[in-house]
Tab-separated table of C-alpha atoms in Angstrom:
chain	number	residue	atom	x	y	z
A	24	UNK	CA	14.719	-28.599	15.765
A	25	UNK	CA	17.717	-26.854	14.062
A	26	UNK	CA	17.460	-23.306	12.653
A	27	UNK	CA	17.546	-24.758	8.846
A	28	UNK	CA	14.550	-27.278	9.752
A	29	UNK	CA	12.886	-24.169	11.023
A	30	UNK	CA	13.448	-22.326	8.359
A	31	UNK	CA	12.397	-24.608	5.601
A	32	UNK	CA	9.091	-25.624	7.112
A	33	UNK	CA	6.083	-26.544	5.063
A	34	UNK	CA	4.503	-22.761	5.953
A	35	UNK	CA	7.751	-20.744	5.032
A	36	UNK	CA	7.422	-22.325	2.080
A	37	UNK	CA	3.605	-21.776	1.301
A	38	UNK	CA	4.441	-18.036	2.220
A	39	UNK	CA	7.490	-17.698	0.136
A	40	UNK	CA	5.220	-18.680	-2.447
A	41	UNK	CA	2.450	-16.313	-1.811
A	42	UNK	CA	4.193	-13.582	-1.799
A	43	UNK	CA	6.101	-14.467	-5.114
A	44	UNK	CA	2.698	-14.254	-6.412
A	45	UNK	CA	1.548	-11.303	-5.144
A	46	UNK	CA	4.993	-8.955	-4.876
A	47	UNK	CA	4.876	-8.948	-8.958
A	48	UNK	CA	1.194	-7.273	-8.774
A	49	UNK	CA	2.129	-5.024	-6.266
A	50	UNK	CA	5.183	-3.442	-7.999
A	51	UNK	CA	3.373	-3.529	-11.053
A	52	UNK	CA	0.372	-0.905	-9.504
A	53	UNK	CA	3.202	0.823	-7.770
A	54	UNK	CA	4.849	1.689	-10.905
A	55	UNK	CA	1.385	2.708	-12.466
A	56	UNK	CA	0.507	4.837	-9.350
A	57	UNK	CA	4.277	6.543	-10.040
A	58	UNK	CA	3.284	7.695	-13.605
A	59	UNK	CA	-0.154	8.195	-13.076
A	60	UNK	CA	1.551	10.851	-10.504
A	61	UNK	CA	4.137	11.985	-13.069
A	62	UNK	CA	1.314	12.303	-15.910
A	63	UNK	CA	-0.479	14.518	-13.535
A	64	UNK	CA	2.587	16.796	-12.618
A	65	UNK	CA	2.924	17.224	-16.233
A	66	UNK	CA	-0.745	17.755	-16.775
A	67	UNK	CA	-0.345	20.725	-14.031
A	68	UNK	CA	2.670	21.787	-16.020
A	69	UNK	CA	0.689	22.626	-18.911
A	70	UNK	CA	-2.033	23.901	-17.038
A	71	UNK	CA	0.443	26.718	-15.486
A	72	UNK	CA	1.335	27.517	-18.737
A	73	UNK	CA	-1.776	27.567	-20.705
A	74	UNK	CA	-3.275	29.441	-17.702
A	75	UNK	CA	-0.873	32.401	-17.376
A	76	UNK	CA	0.881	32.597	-20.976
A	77	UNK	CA	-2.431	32.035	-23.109
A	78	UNK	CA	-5.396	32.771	-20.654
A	79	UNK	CA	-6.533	29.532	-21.777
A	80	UNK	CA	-6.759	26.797	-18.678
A	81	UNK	CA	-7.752	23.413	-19.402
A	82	UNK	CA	-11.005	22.900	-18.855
A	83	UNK	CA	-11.959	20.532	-16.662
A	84	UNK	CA	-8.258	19.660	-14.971
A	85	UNK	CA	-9.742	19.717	-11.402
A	86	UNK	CA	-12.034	17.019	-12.324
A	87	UNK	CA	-9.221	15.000	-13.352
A	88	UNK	CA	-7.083	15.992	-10.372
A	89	UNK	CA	-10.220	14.906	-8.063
A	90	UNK	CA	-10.440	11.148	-10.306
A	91	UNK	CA	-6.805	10.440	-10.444
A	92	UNK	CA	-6.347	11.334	-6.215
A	93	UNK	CA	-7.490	8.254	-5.034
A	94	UNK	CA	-4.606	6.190	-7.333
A	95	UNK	CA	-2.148	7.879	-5.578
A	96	UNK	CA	-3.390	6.914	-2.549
A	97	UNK	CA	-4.400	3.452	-2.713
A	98	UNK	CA	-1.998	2.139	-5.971
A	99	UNK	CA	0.764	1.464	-3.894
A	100	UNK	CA	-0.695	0.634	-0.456
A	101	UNK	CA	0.157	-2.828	-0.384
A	102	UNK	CA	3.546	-2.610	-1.749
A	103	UNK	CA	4.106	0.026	1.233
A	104	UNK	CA	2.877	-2.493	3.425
A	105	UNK	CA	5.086	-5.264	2.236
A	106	UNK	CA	7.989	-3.318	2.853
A	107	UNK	CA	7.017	-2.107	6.295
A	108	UNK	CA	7.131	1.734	4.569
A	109	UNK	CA	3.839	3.463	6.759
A	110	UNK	CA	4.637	5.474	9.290
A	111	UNK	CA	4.322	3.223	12.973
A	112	UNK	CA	4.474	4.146	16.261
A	113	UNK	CA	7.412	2.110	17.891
A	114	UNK	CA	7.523	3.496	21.440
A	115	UNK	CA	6.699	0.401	22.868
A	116	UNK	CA	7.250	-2.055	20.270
A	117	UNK	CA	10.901	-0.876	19.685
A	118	UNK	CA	11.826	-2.453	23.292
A	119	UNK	CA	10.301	-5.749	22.664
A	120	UNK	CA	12.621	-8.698	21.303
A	121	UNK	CA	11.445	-12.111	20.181
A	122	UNK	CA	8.218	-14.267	20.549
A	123	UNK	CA	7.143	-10.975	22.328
A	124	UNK	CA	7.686	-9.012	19.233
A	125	UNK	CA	6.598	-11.145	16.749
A	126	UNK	CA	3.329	-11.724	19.196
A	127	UNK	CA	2.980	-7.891	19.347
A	128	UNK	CA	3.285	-7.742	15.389
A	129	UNK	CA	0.854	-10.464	14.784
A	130	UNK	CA	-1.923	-8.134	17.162
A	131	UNK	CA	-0.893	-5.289	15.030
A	132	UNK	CA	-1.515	-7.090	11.452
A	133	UNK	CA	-4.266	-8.807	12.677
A	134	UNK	CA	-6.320	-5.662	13.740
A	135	UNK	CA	-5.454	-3.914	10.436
A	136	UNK	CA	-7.021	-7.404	8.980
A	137	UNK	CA	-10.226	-6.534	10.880
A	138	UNK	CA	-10.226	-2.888	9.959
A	139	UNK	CA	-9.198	-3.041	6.529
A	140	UNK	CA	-12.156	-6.253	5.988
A	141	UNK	CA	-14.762	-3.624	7.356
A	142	UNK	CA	-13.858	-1.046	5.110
A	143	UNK	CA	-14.262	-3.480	1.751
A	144	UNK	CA	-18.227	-3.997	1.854
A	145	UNK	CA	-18.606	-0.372	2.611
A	146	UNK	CA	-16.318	1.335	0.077
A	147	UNK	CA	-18.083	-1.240	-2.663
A	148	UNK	CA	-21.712	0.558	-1.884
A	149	UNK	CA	-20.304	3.650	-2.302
A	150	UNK	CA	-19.142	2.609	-5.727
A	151	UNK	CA	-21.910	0.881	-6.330
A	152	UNK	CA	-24.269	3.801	-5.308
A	153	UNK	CA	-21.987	5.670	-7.803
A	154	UNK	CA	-22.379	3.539	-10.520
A	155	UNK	CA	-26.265	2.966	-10.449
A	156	UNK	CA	-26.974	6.400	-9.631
A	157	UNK	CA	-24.523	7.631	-12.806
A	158	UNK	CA	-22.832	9.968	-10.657
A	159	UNK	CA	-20.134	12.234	-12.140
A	160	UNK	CA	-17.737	15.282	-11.995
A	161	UNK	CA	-19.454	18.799	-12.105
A	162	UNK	CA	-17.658	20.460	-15.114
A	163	UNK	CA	-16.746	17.885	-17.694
A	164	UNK	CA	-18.543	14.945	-16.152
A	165	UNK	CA	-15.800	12.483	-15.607
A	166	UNK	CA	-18.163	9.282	-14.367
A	167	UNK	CA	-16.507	8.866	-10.850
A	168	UNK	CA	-17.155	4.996	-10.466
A	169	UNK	CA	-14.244	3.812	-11.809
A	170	UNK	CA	-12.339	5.971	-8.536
A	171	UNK	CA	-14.564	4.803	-6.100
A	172	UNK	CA	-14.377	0.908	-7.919
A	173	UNK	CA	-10.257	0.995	-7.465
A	174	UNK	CA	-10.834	1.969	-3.780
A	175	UNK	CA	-12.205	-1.978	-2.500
A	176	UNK	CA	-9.915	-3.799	-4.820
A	177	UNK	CA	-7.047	-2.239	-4.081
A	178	UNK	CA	-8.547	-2.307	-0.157
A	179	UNK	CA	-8.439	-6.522	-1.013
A	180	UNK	CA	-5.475	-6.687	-2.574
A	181	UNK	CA	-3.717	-5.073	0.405
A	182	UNK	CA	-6.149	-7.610	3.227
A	183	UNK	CA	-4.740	-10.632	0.969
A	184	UNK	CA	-1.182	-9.129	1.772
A	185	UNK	CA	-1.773	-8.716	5.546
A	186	UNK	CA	-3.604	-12.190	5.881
A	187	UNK	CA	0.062	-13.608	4.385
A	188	UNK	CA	1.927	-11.384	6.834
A	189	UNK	CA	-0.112	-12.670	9.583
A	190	UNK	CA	1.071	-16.094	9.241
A	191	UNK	CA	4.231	-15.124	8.771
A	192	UNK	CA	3.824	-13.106	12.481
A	193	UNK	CA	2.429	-16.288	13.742
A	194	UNK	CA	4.821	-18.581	12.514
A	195	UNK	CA	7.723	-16.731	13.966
A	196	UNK	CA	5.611	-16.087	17.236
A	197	UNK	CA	5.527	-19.685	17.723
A	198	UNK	CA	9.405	-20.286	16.259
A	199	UNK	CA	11.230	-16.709	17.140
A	200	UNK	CA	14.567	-18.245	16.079
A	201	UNK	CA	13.279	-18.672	12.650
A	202	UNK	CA	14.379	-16.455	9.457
A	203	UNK	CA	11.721	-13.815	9.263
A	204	UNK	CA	9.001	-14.863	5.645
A	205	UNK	CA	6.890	-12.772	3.790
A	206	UNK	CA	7.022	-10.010	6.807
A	207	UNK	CA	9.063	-6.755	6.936
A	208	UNK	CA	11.960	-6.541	9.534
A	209	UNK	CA	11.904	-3.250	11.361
A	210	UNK	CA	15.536	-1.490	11.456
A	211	UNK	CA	16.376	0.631	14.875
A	212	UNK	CA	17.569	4.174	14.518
A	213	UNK	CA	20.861	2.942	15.474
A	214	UNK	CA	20.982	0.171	12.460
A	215	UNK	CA	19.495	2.953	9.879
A	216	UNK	CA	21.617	5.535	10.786
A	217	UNK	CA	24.586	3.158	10.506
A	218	UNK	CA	23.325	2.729	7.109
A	219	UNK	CA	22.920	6.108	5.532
A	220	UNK	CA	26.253	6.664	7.400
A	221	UNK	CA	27.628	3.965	4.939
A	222	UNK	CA	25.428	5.208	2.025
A	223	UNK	CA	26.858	8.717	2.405
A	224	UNK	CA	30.525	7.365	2.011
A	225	UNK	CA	29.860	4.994	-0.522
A	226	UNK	CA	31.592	7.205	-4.005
C-alpha cells in the first residue's frame, strides 16, 4: 500500500470529517472563554477603582468571580486538547518513534477517555443536586447551577474530541507511515527552538 492509499483511507476521511465538525465549536467556546476572561479583568478594573477612589465596591463581584471561574477553566479544554496545548510529561515518550509512539499515544488518550467518562455522571449530580436543592451564592445569590451545568458538557464535548483522537492514534498505530488525522503532532525542543529561532528573525 502506497503512502497516498494510506493516507486517503475510508477512516482518515471519517476523521477529517469529525473534526471539521467539531474544531468550529471548539474555537467558538474558546473565543467566549477569552472574553468572558477579558469582561472579568475589566469587571476587576472597575472594582479597583470604585473600591479605592469612591469607597464604593461592587457588591457582590466575588460571587461573580466564583460563577465565571469554572468558564475559564473548562471553555477551552477541548480546543487545548486538539492542539496538543496541556502540559505532558515526555520523558519517556519523547524517545519513542513510530507504531511505538503512536501505540504509546493511543494508551495515553485512551485512559483520559476512561477518566474523563467517570467524571461526566458525577459532575451532572452535583449540578443536579444544585439545581433541585436551589443552591446559590452567599451575598447576591447568583443560582450556581448554570456553573456546575457547563462543567459535564463541556467534560463531553472534550470525551467526543478524545474518542476522535483515539482513532486517529489507532489508525496510525496500525499504519505509522501514514499522515498524522485529527491528532496533534508533538514538536521536540530541538524543532521548537528552531522555530522561535526563525520567529525571532522574521522583521
Amino acid at each position: 500500500m502506497d503512502k497516498s492509499s494510506r493516507d486517503d483511507d475510508g477512516l482518515a476521511r471519517l476523521l477529517k470529517l469529525a473534526d471539521r465538525l467539531l474544531s468550529p465549536i471548539e474555537d467558538a467556546l474558546n473565543l467566549l472563554s477569552g472574553l468572558l476572561i477579558f469582561g472579568l479583568m475589566f469587571l476587576g478594573m472597575l472594582q479597583i477603582i470604585l473600591r479605592t477612589v469612591f469607597r464604593n465596591p461592587i457588591f457582590g463581584y466575588i460571587d461573580v468571580v466564583e460563577a465565571t471561574m469554572v468558564a475559564f477553566a473548562l471553555l477551552s479544554i477541548s480546543q487545548v486538547q486538539r492542539l496538543g496545548g496541556h502540559v505532558r510529561m515526555e520523558i519517556l515518550v519523547g524517545y519513542l518513534k513510530g507504531a511505538a509512539l503512536w501505540a504509546a499515544e493511543t494508551i495515553g488518550v485512551a485512559v483520559q477517555i476512561v477518566i474523563v467518562a467517570i467524571l461526566i455522571p458525577y459532575s451532572y449530580s452535583h449540578f443536579y443536586r444544585s439545581w433541585s436543592f436551589g443552591d446559590s451564592t452567599i451575598d447576591i445569590e447568583l443560582p450556581t447551577w448554570p456553573a456546575k451545568l457547563l462543567v459535564p458538557v463541556m467534560l463531553g464535548v472534550l470525551l467526543i474530541r478524545l474518542c476522535i483522537q483515539l482513532l486517529g492514534y489507532i489508525r496510525l498505530t496500525i499504519n505509522p507511515g501514514s499522515t498524522p488525522v485529527a491528532v496533534p503532532v508533538m514538536k521536540t525542543v530541538e524543532q521548537q527552538a528552531e522555530e522561535e529561532i526563525k520567529g525571532a528573525s522574521t522583521p
